Each structure stands twice: as C-alpha cells, then as structure tokens.
mmCIF file of C-alpha atoms in Angstrom:
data_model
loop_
_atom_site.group_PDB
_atom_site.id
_atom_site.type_symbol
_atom_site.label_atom_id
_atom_site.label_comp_id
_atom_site.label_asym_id
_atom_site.label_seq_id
_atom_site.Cartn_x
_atom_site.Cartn_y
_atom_site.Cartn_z
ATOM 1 C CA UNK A 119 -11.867 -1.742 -10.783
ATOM 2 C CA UNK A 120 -13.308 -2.563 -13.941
ATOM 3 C CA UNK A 121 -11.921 -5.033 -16.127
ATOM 4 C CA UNK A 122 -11.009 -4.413 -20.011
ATOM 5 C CA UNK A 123 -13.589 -7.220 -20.751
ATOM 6 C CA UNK A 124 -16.004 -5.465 -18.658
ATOM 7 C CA UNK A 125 -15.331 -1.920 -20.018
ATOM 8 C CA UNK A 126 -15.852 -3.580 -23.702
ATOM 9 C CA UNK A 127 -19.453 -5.526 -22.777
ATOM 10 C CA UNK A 128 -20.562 -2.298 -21.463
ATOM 11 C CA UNK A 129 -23.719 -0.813 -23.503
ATOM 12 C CA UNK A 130 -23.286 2.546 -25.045
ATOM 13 C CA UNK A 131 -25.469 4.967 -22.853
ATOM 14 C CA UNK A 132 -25.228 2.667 -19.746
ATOM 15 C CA UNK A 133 -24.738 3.919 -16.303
ATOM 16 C CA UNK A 134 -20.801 4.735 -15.803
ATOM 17 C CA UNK A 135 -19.442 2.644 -12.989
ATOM 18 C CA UNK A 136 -18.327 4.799 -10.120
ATOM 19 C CA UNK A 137 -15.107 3.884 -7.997
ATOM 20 C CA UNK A 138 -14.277 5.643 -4.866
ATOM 21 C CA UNK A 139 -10.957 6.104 -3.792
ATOM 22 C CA UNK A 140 -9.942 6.911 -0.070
ATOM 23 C CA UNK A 141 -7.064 8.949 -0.052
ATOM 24 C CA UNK A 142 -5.869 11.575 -3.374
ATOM 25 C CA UNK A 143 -2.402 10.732 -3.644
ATOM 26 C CA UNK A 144 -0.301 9.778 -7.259
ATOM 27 C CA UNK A 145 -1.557 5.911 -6.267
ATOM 28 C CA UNK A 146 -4.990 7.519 -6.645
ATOM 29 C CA UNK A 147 -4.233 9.245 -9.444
ATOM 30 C CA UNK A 148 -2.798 7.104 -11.638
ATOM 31 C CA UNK A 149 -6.147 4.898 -10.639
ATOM 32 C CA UNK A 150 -8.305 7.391 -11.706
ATOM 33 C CA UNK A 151 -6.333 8.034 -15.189
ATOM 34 C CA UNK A 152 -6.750 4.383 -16.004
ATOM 35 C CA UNK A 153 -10.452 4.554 -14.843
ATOM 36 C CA UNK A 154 -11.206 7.361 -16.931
ATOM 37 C CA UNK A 155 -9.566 5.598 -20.016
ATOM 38 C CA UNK A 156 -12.249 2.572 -19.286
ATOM 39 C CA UNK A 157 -15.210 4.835 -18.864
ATOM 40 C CA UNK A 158 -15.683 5.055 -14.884
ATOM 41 C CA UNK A 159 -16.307 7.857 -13.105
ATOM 42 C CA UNK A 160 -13.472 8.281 -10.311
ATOM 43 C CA UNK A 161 -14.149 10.056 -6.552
ATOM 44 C CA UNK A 162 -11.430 11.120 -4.840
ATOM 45 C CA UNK A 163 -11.551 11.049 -0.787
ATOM 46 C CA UNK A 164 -8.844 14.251 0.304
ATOM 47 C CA UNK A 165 -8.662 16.888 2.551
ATOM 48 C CA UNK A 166 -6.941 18.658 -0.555
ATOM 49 C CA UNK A 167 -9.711 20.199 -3.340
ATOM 50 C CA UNK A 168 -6.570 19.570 -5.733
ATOM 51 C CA UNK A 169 -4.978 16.422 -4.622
ATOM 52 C CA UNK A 170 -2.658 14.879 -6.817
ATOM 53 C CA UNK A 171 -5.976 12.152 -7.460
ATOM 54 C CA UNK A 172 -7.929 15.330 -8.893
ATOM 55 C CA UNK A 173 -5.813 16.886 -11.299
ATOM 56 C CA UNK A 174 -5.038 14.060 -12.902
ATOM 57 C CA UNK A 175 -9.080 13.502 -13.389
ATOM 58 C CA UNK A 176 -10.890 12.485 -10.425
ATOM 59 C CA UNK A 177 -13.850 14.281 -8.524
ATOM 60 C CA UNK A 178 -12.550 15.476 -5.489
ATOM 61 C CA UNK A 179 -14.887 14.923 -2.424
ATOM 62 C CA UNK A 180 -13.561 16.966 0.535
ATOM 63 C CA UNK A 181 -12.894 15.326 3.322
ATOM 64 C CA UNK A 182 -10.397 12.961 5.795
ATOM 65 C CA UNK A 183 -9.461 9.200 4.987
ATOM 66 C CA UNK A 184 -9.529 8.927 8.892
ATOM 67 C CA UNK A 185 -13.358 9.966 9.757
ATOM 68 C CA UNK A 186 -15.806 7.614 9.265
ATOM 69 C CA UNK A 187 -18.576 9.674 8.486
ATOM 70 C CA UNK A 188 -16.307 10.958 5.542
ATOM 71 C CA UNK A 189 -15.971 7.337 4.319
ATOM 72 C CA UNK A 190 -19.771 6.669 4.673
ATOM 73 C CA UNK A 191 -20.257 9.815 2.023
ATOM 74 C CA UNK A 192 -17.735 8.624 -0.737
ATOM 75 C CA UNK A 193 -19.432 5.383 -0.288
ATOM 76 C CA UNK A 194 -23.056 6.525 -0.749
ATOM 77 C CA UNK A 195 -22.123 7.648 -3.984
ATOM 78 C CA UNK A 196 -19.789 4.741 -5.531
ATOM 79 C CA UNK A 197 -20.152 1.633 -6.518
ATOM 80 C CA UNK A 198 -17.231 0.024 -5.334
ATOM 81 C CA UNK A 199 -14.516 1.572 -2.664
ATOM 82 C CA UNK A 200 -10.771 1.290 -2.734
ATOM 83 C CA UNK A 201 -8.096 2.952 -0.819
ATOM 84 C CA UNK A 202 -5.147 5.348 -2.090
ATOM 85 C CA UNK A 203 -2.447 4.237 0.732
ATOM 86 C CA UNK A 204 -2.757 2.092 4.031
ATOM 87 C CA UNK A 205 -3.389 5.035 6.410
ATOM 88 C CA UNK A 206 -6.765 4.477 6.295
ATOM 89 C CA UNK A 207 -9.707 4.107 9.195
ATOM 90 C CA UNK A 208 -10.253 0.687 8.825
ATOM 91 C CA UNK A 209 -13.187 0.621 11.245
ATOM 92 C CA UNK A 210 -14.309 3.237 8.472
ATOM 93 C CA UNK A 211 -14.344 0.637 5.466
ATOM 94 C CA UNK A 212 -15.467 -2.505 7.923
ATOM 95 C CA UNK A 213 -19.225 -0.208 8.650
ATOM 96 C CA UNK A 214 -19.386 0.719 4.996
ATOM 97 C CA UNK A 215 -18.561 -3.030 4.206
ATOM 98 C CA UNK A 216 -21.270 -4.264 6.924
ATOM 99 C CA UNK A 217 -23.888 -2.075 5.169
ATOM 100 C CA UNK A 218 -23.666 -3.626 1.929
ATOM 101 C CA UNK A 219 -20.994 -1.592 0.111
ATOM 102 C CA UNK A 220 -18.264 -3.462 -1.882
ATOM 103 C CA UNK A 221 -14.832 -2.669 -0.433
ATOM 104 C CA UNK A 222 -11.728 -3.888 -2.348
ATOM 105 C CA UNK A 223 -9.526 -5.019 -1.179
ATOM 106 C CA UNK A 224 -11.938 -7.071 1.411
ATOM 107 C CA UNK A 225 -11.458 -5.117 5.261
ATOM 108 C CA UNK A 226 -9.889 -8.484 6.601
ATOM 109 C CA UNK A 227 -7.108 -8.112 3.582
ATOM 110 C CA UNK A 228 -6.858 -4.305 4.490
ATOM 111 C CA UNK A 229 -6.682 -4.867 8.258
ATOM 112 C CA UNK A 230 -3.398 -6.620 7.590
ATOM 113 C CA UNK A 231 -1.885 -4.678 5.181
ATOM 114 C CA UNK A 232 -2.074 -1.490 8.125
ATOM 115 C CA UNK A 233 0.119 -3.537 10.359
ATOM 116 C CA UNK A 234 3.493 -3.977 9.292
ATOM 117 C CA UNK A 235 4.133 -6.752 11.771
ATOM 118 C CA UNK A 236 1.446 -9.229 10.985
ATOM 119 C CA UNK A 237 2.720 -8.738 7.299
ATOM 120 C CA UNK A 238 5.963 -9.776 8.257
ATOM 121 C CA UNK A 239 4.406 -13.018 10.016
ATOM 122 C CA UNK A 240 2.318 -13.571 7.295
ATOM 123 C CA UNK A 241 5.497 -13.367 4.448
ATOM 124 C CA UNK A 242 7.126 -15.849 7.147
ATOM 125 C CA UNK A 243 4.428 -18.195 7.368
ATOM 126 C CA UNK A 244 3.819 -18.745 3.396
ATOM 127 C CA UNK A 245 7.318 -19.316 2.932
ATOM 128 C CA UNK A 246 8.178 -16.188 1.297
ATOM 129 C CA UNK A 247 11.810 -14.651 1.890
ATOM 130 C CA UNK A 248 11.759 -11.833 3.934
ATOM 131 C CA UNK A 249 14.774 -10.455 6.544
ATOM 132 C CA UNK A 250 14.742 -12.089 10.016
ATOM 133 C CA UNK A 251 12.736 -9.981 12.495
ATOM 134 C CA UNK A 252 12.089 -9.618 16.449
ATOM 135 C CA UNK A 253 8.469 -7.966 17.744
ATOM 136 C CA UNK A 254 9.864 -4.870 19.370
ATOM 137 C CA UNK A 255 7.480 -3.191 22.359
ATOM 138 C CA UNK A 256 9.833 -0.157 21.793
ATOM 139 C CA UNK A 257 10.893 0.603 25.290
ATOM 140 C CA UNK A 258 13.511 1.723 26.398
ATOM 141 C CA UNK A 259 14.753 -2.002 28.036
ATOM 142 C CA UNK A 260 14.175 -3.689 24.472
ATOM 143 C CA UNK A 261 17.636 -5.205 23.444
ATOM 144 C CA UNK A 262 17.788 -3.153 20.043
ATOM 145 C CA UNK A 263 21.132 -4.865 19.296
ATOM 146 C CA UNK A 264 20.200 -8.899 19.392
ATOM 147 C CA UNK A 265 19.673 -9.125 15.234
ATOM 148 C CA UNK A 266 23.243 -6.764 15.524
ATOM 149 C CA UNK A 267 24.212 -3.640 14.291
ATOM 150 C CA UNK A 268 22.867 -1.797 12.185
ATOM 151 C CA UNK A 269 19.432 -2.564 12.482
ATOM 152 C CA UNK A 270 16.189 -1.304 11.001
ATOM 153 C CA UNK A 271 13.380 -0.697 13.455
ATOM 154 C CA UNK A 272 9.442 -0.214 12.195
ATOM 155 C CA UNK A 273 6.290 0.950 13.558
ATOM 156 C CA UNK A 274 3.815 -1.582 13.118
ATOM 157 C CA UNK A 275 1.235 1.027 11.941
ATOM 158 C CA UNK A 276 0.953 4.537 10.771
ATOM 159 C CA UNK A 277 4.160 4.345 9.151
ATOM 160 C CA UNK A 278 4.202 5.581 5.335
ATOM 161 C CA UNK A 279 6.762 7.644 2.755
ATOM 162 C CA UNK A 280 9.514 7.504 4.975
ATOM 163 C CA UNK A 281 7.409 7.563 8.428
ATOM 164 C CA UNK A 282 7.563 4.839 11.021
ATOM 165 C CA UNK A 283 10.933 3.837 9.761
ATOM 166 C CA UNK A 284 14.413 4.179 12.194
ATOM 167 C CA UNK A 285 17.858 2.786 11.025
ATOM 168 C CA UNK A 286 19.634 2.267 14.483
ATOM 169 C CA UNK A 287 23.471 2.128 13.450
ATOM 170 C CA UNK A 288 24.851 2.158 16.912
ATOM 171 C CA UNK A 289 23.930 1.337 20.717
ATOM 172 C CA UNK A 290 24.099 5.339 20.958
ATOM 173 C CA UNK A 291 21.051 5.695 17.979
ATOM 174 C CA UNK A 292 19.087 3.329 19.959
ATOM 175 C CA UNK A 293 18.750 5.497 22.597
ATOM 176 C CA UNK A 294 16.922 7.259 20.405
ATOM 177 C CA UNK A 295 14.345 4.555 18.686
ATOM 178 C CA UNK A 296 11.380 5.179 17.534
ATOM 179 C CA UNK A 297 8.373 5.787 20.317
ATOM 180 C CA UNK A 298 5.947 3.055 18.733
ATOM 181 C CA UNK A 299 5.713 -0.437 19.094
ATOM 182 C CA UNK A 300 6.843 -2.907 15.838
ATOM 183 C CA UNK A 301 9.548 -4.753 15.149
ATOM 184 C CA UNK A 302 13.267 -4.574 14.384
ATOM 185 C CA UNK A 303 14.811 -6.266 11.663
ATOM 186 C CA UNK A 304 18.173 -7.442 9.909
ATOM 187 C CA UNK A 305 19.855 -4.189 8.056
ATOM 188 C CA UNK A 306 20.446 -6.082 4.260
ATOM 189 C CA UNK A 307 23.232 -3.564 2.938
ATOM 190 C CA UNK A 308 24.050 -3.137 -0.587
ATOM 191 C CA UNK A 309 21.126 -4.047 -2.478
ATOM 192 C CA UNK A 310 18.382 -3.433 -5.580
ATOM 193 C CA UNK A 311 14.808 -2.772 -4.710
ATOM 194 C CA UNK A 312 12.683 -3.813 -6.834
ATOM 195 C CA UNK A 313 8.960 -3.948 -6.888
ATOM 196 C CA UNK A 314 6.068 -5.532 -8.351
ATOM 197 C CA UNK A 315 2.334 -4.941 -9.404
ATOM 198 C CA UNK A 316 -0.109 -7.155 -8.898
ATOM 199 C CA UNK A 317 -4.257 -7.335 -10.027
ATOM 200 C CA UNK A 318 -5.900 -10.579 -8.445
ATOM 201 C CA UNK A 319 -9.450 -11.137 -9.190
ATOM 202 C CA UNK A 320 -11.723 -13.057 -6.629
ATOM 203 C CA UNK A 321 -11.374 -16.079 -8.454
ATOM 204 C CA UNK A 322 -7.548 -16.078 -8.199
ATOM 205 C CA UNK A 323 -6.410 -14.827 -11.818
ATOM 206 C CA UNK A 324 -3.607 -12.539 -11.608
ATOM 207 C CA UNK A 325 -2.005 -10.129 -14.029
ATOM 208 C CA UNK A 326 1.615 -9.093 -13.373
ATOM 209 C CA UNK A 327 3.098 -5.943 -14.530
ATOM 210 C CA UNK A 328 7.008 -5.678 -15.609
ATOM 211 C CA UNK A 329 9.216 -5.158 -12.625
ATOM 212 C CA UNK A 330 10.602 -1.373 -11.795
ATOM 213 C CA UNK A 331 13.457 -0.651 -9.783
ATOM 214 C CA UNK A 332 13.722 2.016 -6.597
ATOM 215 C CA UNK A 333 16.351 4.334 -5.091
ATOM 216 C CA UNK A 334 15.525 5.660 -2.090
ATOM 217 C CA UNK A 335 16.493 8.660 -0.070
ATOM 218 C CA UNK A 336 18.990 6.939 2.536
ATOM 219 C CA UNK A 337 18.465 9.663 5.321
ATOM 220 C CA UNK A 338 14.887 9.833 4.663
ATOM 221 C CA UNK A 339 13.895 6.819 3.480
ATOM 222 C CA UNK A 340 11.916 8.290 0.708
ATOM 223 C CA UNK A 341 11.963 6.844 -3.039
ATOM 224 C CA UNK A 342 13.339 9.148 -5.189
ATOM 225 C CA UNK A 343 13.345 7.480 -8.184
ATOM 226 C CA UNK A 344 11.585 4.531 -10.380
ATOM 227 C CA UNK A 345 13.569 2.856 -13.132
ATOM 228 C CA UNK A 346 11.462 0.838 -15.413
ATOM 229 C CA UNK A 347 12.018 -1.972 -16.780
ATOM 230 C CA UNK A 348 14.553 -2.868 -13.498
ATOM 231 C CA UNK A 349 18.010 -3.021 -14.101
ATOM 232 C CA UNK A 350 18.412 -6.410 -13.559
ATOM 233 C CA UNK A 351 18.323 -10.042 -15.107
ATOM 234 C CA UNK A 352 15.331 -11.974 -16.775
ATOM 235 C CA UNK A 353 15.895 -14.881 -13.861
ATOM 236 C CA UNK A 354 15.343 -12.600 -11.308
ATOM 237 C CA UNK A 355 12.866 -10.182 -12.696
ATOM 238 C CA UNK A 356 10.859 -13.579 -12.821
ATOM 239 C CA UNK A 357 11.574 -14.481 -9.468
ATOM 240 C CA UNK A 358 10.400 -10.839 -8.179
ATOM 241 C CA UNK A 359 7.211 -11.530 -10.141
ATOM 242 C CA UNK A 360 6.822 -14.858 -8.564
ATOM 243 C CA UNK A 361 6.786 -14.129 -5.425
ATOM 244 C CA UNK A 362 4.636 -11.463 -5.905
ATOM 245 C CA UNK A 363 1.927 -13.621 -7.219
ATOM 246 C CA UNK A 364 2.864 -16.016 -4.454
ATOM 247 C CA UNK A 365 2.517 -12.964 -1.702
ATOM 248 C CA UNK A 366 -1.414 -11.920 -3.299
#
C-alpha cells in the first residue's frame, strides 16, 4: 500500500500505482476507498462482478481467490498483491512471489496466518496472552473435555465469519464436533472483544489505529456490530494496542 509520504512525492502525470487485492469483500473495500483517496488504482480478485471491493471503487477482475491461474492474472497487471481475507491459495501467491511479483504480506507471513493452530503456537511462543489450548486431530476418541466444559473447538484452516468455529457445551455436543482437525481451547465467558489495526513497514515502523469493540452473534459466531472508540479504559485500550504491535 502506498504510504501518505509516498502518495505526496508522487509527480503529477506519473504512472498510478496499481494494488491487487485477492478476494472483494468490505476488508477489500475499505482498501480500495483509501487507495483511491491516495491516487492508486485498486483490482479486485472476486467471483462477484459487484463485490462489496467494487462498489465501493475497485476494478473488479472476475475470477476465484482459490485458482492459481486467477492469481497469476491480477498479478500481471499490479504492482503489488495483497489479500482481502485468509482463504486464500497460498501456493497461488508463493508462484506469483517466485516470479518476481511483490506479495504483501510476504507468503511465509501469509502461510501462517491460514492456520489457526500455528498462530496459536506462535502467540504462545512470543509471550503474548492467549487462552490455553490442546492440538485436536478431531476424531471421534479425542478427549474434548480435558481443558473442561464448555470448550471452544477450531479448524486449523478454512475457517472464516463464523466457519470452522464449534462451542462444545456438553459431553453430548461433542459428539457432534467439528469434522476437521485444530485445536480446542479454554471457553473465556463474559468478556469485551476488542480489536486492533496494525500497518508495519519492512523496516519495523508501525502505525496503530484506535481500538474498536465487537459483539458477536453467540449462535453464529458472526460480528454483528463494531463500536468505535471501545468502550473501555485508556490502560487497557493501551494494552490492546501493545500487544498488537508486539503480535506484528
């Protein structure tokens, strides 16, 4: 994405910068708005001529964030590729990477944000807080009760807006657990989610933006809606921010 200093040095009548965008959902969207604002040109990867990414100004290209081939074609004609939401080919954005396109985030970042589980290891591993968790192979032997009851199980990829996500009350729901492998994990009852944005640039620099607040769907596991700023104190809106930074 370019950068406010960038969009300023640009020469009047220079070549537009072009950003392609796998996937066309409001992520993409709201991408393309800010692009537009900075004088990019925005594509739009979606099976959908009028994704959410399009009306709100991007060029749709017509096509599947999970074919390859349809990767390769947003790529010839961009600049630099991003992605709208993790449900991406992967193996897509590593051959596009490996013949010289510029991929952000970098595939090795990208290949670990599509598996739920190795985040969790990594958020373990640099010390950040997260809820204890067991690997689950999700068969029907796993002990779905060891973390207790209830208990949140997780498909380690694929799952998105409510997918790949199981809240196992009772021996009698885990009978019915999800048919993917992932990992269970501690049921934390009666809280605030709140979430944080997050630019880094190669170097390291961040920029944080002000903490928002979520309420999701509890059957569906959907947000349903955003509350900005959070409702919540200046000690822990800073906390939420630093480990954000600390997490990127």
């Amino acid at each position: 994405m370019t950068t406010d200093s960038q969009a300023s040095q640009q020469a009047p009548g220079s070549e537009p910068q072009k950003i392609g965008i796998v996937g066309g959902g409001q992520l993409a969207g709201m991408l393309a708005e800010e692009l537009k604002l900075q004088g990019a040109v925005c594509y739009s990867l979606d099976p959908d001529p009028q994704s959410p990414a399009v009306t709100m100004g991007a060029v749709g290209v017509t096509g599947d964030r999970k074919n390859n081939a349809d990767i390769a074609r947003l790529a010839a004609i961009s600049d630099v590729v991003t992605v709208d939401l993790e449900d991406v080919s992967v193996e897509g954005l590593a051959e596009i990477a490996a013949a010289g396109h510029r991929v952000i985030p970098p595939v090795a970042n990208l290949q670990r944000l599509t598996n739920k589980l190795e985040q969790k290891k990594i958020l373990q591993q640099a010390g950040i807080p997260t809820s204890p968790f067991i690997e689950c192979d999700a068969s029907d032997n796993f002990d779905y009760g060891q973390l207790g009851w209830p208990v949140v199980q997780k498909a380690a990829q694929g799952g998105y807006d409510g997918r790949g996500v199981a809240i196992l009350r009772n021996p009698e729901d885990a009978a019915s657990h999800l048919q993917a492998p992932g990992y269970i994990e501690a049921f934390v009852a009666d809280v605030t989610e709140l979430a944080v944005m997050v630019a880094r640039e190669p170097g390291g620099r961040t920029t944080v933006w002000n903490t928002v607040e979520m309420a999701f769907d509890p059957v569906n596991n959907l947000m349903t809606w955003l509350i900005a700023p959070a409702r919540c104190s200046a000690e822990i809106s800073a906390a939420a921010q630093d480990f954000a930074r600390r997490t990127v």
